[in-house]
Tab-separated table of C-alpha atoms in Angstrom:
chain	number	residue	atom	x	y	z
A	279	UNK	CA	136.838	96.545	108.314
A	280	UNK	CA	134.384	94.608	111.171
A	281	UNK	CA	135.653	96.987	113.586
A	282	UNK	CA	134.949	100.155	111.633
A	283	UNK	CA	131.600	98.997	110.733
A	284	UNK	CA	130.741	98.453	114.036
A	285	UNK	CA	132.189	102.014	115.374
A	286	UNK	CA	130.290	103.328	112.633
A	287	UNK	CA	127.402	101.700	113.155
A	288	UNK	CA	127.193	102.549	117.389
A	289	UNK	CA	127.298	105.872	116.091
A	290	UNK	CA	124.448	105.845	113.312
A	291	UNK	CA	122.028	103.815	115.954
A	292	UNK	CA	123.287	106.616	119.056
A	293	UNK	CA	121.753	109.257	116.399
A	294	UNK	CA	118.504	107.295	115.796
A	295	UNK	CA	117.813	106.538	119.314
A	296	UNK	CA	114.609	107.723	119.654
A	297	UNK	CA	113.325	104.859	117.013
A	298	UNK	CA	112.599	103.010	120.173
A	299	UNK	CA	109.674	105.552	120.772
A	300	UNK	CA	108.469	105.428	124.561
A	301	UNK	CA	109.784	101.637	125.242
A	302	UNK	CA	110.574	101.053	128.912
A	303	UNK	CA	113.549	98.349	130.126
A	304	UNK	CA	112.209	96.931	133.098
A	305	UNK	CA	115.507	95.271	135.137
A	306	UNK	CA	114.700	92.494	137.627
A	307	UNK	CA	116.995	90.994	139.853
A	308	UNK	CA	117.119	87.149	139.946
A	309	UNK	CA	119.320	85.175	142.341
A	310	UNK	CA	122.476	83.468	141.015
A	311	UNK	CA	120.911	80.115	141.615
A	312	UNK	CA	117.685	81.329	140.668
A	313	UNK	CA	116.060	80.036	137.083
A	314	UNK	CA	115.529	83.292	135.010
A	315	UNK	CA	112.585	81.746	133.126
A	316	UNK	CA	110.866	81.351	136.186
A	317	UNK	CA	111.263	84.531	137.136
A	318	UNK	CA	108.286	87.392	137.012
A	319	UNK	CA	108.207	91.238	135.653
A	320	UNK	CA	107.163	93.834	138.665
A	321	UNK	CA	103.270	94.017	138.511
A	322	UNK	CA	102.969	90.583	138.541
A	323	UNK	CA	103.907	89.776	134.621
A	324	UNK	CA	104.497	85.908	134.106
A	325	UNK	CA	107.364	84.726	132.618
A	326	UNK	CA	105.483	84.460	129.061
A	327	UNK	CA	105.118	88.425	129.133
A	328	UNK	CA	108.603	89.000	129.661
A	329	UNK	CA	109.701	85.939	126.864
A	330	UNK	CA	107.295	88.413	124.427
A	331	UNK	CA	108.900	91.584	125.937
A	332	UNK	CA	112.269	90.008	125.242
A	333	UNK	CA	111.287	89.052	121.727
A	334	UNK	CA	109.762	92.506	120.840
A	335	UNK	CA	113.325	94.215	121.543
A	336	UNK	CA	115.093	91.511	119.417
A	337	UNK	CA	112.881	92.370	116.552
A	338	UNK	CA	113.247	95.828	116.750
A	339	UNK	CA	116.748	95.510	116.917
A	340	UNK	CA	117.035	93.207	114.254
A	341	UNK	CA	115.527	96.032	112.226
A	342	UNK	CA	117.557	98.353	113.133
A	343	UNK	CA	120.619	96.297	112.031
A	344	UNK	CA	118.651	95.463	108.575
A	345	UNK	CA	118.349	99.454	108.497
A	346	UNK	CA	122.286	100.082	108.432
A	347	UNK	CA	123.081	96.938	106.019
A	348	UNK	CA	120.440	98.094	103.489
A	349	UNK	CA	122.903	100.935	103.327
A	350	UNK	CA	124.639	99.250	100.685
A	351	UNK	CA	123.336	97.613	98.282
A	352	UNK	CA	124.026	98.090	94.581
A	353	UNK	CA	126.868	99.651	92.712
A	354	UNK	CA	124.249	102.103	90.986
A	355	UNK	CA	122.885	103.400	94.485
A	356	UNK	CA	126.199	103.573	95.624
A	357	UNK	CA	127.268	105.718	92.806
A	358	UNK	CA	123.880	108.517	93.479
A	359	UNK	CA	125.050	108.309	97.333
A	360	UNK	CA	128.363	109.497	96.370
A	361	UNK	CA	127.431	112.724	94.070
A	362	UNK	CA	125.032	113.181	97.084
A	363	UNK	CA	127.956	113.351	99.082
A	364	UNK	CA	129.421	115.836	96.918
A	365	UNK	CA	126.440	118.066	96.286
A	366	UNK	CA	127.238	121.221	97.798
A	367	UNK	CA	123.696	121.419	99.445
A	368	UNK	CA	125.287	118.633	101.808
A	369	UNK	CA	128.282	121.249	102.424
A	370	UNK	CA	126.761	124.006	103.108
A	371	UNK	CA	124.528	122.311	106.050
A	372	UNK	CA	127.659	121.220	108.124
A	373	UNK	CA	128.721	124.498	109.875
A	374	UNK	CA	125.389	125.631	110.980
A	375	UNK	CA	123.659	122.153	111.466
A	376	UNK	CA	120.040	123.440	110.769
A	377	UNK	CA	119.162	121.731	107.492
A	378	UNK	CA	117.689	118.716	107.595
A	379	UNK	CA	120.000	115.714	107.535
A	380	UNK	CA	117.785	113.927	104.608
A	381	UNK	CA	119.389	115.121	101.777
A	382	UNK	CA	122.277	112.427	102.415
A	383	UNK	CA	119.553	109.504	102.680
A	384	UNK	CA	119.741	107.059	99.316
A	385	UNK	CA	117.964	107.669	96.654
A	386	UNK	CA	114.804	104.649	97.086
A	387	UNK	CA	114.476	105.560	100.662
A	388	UNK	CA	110.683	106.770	101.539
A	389	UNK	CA	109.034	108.547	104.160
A	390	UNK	CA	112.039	109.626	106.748
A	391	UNK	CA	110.956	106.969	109.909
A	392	UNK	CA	114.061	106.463	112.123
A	393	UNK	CA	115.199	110.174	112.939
A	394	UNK	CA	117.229	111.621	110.320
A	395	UNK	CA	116.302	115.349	111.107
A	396	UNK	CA	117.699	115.176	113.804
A	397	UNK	CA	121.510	113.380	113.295
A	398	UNK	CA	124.164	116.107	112.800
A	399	UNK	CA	125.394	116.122	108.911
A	400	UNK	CA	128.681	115.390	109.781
A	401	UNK	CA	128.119	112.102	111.178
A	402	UNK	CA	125.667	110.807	108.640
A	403	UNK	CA	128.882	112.086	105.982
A	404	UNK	CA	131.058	109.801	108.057
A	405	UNK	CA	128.651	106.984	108.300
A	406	UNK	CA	127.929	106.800	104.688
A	407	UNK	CA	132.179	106.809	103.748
A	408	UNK	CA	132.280	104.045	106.262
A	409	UNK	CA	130.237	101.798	104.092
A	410	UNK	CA	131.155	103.325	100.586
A	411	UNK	CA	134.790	102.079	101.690
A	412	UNK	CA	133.371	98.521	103.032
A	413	UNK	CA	131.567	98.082	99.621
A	414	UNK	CA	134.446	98.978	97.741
A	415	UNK	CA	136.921	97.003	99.823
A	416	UNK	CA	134.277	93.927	99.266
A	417	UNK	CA	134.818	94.305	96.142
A	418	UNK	CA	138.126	94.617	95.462
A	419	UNK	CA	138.299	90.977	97.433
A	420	UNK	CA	136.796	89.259	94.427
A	421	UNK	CA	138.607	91.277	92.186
A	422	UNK	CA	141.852	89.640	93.406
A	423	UNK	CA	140.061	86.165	93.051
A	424	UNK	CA	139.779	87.460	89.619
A	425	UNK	CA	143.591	88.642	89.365
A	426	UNK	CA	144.831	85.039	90.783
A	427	UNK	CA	143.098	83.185	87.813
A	428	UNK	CA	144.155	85.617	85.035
A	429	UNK	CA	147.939	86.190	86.598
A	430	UNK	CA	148.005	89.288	85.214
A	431	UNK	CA	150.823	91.162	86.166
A	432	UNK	CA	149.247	94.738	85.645
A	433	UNK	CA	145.389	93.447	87.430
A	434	UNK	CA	147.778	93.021	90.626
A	435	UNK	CA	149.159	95.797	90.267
A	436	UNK	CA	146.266	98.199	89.906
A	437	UNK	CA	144.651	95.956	93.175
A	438	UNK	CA	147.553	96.963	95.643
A	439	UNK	CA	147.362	100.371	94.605
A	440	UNK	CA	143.547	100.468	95.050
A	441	UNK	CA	144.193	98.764	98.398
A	442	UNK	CA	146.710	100.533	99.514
A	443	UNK	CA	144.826	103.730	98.859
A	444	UNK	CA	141.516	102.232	100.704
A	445	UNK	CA	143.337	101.206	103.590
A	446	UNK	CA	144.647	104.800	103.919
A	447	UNK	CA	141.045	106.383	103.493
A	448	UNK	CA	139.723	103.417	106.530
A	449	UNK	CA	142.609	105.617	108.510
A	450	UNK	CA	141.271	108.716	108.111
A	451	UNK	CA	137.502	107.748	108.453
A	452	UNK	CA	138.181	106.034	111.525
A	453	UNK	CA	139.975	109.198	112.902
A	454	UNK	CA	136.700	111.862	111.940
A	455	UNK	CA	134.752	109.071	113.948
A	456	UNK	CA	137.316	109.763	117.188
A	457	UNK	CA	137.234	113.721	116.823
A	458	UNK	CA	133.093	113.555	115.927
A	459	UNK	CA	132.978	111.014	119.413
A	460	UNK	CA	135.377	113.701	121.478
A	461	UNK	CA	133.662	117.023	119.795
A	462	UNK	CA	137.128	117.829	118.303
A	463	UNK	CA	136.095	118.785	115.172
A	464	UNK	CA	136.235	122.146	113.000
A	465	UNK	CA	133.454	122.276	111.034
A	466	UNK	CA	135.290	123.964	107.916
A	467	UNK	CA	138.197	121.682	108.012
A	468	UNK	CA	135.795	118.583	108.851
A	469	UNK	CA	134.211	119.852	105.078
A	470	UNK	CA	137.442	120.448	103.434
A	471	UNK	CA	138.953	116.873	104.360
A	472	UNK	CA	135.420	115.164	104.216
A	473	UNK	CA	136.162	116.517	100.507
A	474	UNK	CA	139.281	115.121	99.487
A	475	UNK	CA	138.169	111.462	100.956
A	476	UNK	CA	135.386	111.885	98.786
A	477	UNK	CA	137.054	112.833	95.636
A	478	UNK	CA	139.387	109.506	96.258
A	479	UNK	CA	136.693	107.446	96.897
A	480	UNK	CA	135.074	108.807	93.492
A	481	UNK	CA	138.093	107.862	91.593
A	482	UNK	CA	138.227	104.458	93.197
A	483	UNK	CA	134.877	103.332	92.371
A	484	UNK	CA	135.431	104.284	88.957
A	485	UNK	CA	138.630	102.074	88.617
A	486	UNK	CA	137.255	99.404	90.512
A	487	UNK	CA	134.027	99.548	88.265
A	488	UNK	CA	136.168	99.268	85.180
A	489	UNK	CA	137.762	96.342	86.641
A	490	UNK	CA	135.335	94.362	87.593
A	491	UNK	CA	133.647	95.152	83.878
A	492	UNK	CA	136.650	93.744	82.445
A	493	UNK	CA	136.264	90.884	84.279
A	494	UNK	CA	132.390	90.163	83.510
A	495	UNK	CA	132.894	90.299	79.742
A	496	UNK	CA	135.374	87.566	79.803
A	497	UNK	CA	134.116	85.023	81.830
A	498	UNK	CA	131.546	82.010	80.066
A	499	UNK	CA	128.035	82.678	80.741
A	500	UNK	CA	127.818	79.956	83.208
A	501	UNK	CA	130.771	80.617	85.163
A	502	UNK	CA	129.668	82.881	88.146
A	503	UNK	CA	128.409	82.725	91.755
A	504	UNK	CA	125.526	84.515	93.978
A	505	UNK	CA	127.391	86.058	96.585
A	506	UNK	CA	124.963	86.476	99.860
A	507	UNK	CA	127.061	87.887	103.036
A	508	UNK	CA	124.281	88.952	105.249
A	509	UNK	CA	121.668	86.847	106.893
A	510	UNK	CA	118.819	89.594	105.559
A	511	UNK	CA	114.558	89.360	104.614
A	512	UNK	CA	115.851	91.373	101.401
A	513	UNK	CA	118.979	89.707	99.665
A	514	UNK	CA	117.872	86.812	97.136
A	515	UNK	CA	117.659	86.061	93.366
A	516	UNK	CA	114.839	85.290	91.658
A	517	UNK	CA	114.685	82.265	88.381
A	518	UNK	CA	113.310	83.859	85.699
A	519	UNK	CA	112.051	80.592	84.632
A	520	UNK	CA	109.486	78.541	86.457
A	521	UNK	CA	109.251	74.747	86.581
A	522	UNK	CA	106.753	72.657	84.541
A	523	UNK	CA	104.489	69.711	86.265
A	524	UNK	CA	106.938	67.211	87.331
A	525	UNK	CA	107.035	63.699	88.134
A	526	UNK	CA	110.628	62.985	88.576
A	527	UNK	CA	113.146	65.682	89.165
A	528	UNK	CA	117.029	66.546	90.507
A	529	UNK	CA	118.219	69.778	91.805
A	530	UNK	CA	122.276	69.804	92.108
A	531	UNK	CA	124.311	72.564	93.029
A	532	UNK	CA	127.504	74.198	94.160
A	533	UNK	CA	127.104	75.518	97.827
A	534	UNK	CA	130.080	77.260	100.451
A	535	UNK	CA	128.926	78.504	103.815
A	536	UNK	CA	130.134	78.401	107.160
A	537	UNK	CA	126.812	80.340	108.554
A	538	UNK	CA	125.648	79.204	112.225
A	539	UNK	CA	122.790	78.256	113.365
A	540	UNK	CA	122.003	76.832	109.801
A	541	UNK	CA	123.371	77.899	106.649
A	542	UNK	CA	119.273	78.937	105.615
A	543	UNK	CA	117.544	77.978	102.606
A	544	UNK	CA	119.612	77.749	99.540
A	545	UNK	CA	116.533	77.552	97.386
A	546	UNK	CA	112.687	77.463	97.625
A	547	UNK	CA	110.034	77.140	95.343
A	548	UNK	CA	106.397	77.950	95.668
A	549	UNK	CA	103.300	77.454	93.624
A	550	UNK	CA	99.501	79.437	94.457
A	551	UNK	CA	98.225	78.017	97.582
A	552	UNK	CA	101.317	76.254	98.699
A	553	UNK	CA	104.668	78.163	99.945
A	554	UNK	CA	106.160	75.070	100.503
A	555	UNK	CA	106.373	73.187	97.086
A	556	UNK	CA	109.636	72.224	97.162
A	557	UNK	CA	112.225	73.645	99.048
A	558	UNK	CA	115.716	73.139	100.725
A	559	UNK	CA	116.743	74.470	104.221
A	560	UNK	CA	118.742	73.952	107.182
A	561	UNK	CA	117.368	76.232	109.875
A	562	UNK	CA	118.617	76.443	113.420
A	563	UNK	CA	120.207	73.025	114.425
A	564	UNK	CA	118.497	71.011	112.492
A	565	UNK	CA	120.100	69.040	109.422
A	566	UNK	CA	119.544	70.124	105.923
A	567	UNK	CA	116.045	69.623	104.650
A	568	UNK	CA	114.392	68.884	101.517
A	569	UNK	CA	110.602	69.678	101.680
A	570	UNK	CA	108.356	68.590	98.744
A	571	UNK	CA	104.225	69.736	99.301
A	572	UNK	CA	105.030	70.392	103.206
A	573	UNK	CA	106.161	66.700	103.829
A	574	UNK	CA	109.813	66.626	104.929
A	575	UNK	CA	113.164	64.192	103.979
A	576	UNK	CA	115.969	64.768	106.288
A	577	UNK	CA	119.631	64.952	104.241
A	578	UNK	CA	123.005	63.723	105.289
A	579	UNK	CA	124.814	66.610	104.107
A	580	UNK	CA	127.883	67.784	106.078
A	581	UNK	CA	128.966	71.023	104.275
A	582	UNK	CA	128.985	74.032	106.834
A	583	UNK	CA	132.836	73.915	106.466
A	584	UNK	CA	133.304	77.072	104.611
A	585	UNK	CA	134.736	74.975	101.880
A	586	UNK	CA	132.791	74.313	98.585
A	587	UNK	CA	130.977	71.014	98.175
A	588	UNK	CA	128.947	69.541	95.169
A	589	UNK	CA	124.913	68.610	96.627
A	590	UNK	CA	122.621	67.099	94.320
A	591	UNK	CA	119.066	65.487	95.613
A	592	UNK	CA	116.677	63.353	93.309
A	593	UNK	CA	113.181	62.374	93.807
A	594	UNK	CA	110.892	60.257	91.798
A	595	UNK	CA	106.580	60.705	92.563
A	596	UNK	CA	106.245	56.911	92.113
A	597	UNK	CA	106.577	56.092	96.350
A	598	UNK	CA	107.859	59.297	97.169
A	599	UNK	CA	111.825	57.735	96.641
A	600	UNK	CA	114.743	60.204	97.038
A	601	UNK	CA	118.504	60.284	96.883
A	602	UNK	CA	121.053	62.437	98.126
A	603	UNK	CA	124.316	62.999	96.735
A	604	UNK	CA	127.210	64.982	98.088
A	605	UNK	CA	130.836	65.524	96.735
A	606	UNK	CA	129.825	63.198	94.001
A	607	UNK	CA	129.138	60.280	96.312
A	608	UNK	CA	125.058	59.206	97.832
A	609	UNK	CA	125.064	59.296	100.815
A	610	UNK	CA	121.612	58.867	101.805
A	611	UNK	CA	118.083	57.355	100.650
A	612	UNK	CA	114.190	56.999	101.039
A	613	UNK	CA	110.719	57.070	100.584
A	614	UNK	CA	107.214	58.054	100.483
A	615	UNK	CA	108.306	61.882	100.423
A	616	UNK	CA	105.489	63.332	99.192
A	617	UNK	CA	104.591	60.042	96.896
A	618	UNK	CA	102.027	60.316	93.847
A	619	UNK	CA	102.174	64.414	93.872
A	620	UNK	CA	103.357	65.805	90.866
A	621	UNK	CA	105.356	69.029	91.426
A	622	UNK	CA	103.022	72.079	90.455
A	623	UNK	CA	103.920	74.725	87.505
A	624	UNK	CA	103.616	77.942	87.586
A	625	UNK	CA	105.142	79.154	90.849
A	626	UNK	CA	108.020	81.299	91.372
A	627	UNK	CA	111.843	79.795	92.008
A	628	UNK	CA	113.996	82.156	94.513
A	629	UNK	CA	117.357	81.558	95.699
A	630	UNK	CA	118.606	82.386	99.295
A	631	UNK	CA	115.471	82.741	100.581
A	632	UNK	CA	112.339	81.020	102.270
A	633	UNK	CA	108.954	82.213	100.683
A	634	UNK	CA	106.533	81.955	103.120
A	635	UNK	CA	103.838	83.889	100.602
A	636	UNK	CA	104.367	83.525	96.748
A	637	UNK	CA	107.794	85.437	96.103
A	638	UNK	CA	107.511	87.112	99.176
A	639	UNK	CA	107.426	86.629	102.971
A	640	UNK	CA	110.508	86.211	102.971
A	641	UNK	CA	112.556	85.630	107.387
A	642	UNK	CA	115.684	86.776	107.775
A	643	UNK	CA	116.391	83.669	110.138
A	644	UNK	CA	116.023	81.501	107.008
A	645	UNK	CA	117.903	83.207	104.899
A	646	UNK	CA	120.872	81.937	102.953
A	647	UNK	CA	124.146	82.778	104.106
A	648	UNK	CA	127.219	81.807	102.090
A	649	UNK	CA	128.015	80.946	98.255
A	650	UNK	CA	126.416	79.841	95.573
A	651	UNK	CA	126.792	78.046	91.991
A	652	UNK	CA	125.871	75.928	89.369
A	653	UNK	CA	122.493	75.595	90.435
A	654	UNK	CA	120.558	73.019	87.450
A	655	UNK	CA	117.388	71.592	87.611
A	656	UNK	CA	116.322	68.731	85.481
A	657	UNK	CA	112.702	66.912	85.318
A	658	UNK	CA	114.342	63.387	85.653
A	659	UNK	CA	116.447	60.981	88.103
A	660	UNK	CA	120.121	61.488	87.477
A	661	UNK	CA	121.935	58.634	86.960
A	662	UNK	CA	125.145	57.881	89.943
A	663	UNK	CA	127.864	58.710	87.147
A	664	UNK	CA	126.017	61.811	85.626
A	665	UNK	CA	126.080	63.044	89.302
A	666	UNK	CA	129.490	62.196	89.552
A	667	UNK	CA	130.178	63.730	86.458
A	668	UNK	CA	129.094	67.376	87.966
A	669	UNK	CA	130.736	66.992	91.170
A	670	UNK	CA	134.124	66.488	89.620
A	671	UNK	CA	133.710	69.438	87.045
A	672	UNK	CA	133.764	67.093	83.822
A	673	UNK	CA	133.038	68.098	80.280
A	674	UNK	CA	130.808	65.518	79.805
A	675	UNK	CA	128.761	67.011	82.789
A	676	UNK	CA	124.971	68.230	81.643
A	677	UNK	CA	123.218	71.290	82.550
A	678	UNK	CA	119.954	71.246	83.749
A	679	UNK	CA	116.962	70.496	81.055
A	680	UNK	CA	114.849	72.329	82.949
A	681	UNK	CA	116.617	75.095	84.329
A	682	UNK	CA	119.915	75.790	83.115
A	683	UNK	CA	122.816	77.674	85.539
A	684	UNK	CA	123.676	81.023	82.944
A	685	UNK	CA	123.984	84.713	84.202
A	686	UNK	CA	120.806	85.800	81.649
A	687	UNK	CA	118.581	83.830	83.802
A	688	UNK	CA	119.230	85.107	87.049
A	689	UNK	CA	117.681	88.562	88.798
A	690	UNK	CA	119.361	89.475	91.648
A	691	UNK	CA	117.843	91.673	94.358
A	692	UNK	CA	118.836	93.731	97.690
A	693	UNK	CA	122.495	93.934	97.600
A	694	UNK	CA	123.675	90.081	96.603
A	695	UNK	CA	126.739	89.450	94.477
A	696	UNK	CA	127.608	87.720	91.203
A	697	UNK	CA	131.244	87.085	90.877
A	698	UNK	CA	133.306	84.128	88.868
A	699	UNK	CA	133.223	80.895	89.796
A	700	UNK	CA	136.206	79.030	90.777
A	701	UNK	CA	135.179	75.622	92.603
A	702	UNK	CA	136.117	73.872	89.306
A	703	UNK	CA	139.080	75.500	88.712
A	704	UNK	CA	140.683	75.060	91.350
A	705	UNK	CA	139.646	70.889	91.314
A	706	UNK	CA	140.795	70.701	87.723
């Protein structure tokens, strides 16, 4: 699947090429022993204009990766794309390639920026089955997570079907890419087969839909996990709840990444007039951080494993004291974090994401990457064996007082996930 979305996605950025406008690549040759910070654009530019130079093309193509991912994003969107797919406006602009490509843009998409008009339709067609079958092969991933806790004998059977047939229609995608790449292609039997993918991938979604439907109704309310895969600025979920003033509080959760540089910023909450009112993040090389009012604790959390581990941090106002807990055991302390300020009310609590503006301003270089559950918030110090409690999946373990892990108060936004939980079930 990596490989195919990267074929597919050489070939949607060679059709959009001209989103770099009139940019210029200057090349300048620096010896092999030579220090390439050091060294100076033609004209006389200092090392500083070519550091911003160098910056400006990351950004740009950092958007123009954000561009492709946005692609996919929610079941619903996915389900407009494919009767767009299937329109026969779409059909009928293949042989002659005259109409403009924009009728196979998503519906939500605005003002037509990066050069639609002038991709050829059958490419766009191939582009968008590239990451209809992605989605759906995502998906069908949890759904065997599903399958494996219910053993059901006829759930596995309908996945290896579905795969089976997915991993077929990757085959035949993959080969339209080859013949669109070598102009091999006929443009009335490119619509004809472009047809029968699409009527497969119709009936998939549909089955997988009713699958994972199935599985949502019988799972307990609290017994899911935010799923976010991409290192975006538009993934995240948004608390429906805010937080009260607070003297004393502790945040615990379930957390699984294996993201690098960082894992991002699991959580961050921020009040009007300060982005920063209490957040967690690990950003670039730096350990995990808990940030309370601006001021910063360093954690002792070691959990970029890819494995899921149990995190809980309390903090009490009185001299700014703090504890951090992980796997059930502390393993770190201190003080005067932020002492004597209360936590505000009133501000807005987001998960995977950094605000840098209230609910908003959100980096992509901050952003969670990785797994997420079980996320409680209480307005107290938790004792060692309530903490201990959590991290080993008890029945005596309490949710949060103040906010309380259920599916009904969650919002999820920009393509992230919810799918069951299974940390506890599989340490049980």
């Amino acid at each position: 699947p990596g490989s195919l979305l990267l074929l597919l996605s050489l070939l949607w950025l060679r059709g959009r090429g001209q989103g770099f406008g009139q940019t210029r690549f200057i090349c300048t040759s620096v010896p092999l022993d030579g220090d390439m910070c050091a060294a100076t654009a033609p004209g006389g530019g200092s090392a500083e204009e070519l550091k911003s130079t160098v910056l400006q093309l990351r950004e740009t193509v950092l958007q123009q990766k954000e561009t492709i991912m946005n692609q996919k994003e929610t079941i619903r969107e996915l389900t407009a794309k494919l009767g767009r797919c299937e329109s026969q406006s779409v059909l009928e602009a293949l042989p002659g390639e005259t109409k403009g490509g924009g009728t196979g843009r998503k519906s939500g998409f605005s003002k037509n920026t990066m050069g639609d008009l002038s991709r050829a339709p059958a490419a766009e067609t191939l582009n968008q089955l590239g990451q209809t079958l992605q989605s759906l092969k995502t998906r069908l991933e949890n759904l065997e997570q599903f399958s494996r806790m219910n053993s059901s004998g006829q759930t596995n059977n309908l996945k290896d079907i579905l795969q089976n047939k997915i991993d077929d229609l990757e085959k035949q995608v993959l080969s339209r890419v080859n013949s669109l790449e070598e102009g091999k292609f006929n443009p009335k039997n490119e619509s004809e087969e472009r047809g029968k993918i699409e009527s497969t991938l119709t009936s998939l979604h549909q089955r997988i839909t009713d699958l994972e439907k199935g599985q949502k109704d019988n799972r307990p309310p609290d017994r899911f996990q935010l799923t976010f895969p991409l290192r975006t600025n538009y993934m995240y979920a948004k608390v429906k709840k805010s937080l009260p003033e607070m003297y004393a509080f502790s945040v615990c959760m379930w957390i699984k990444s294996n993201a690098s540089p960082g894992m991002g910023t699991p959580f961050s909450y921020a009040v009007p007039g300060q982005a920063n009112e209490l957040v967690l993040i690990e950003w670039g090389n730096n350990p995990m951080e808990i940030l309370i009012n601006d001021k910063v604790a360093k954690l002792p959390f070691v959990i970029n494993d890819g494995k899921w581990h149990h995190i809980c941090v309390t903090w009490t106002t009185r001299d700014g004291v703090w504890e951090a807990y992980q796997d059930g055991t502390q393993t770190g302390s201190g003080e005067n974090l932020a002492p004597y300020h209360p936590i505000k009310p009133q501000g807005v609590l987001v998960l995977g994401q950094e605000q840098d503006t209230l609910g908003g301003g959100f980096d992509a270089t901050q952003a969670f990457v990785g797994e997420l559950a079980h996320f409680n918030v209480w307005d107290r110090k938790l004792s060692p064996g309530e903490v201990y409690s959590l991290a080993t999946c008890s029945t005596r373990a309490l949710a949060g007082n103040v906010i309380a892990w259920a599916e009904a108060n969650i919002d999820i936004y920009g393509g992230a996930t919810k799918w069951t939980f299974e940390a506890c079930r599989q340490l049980n």
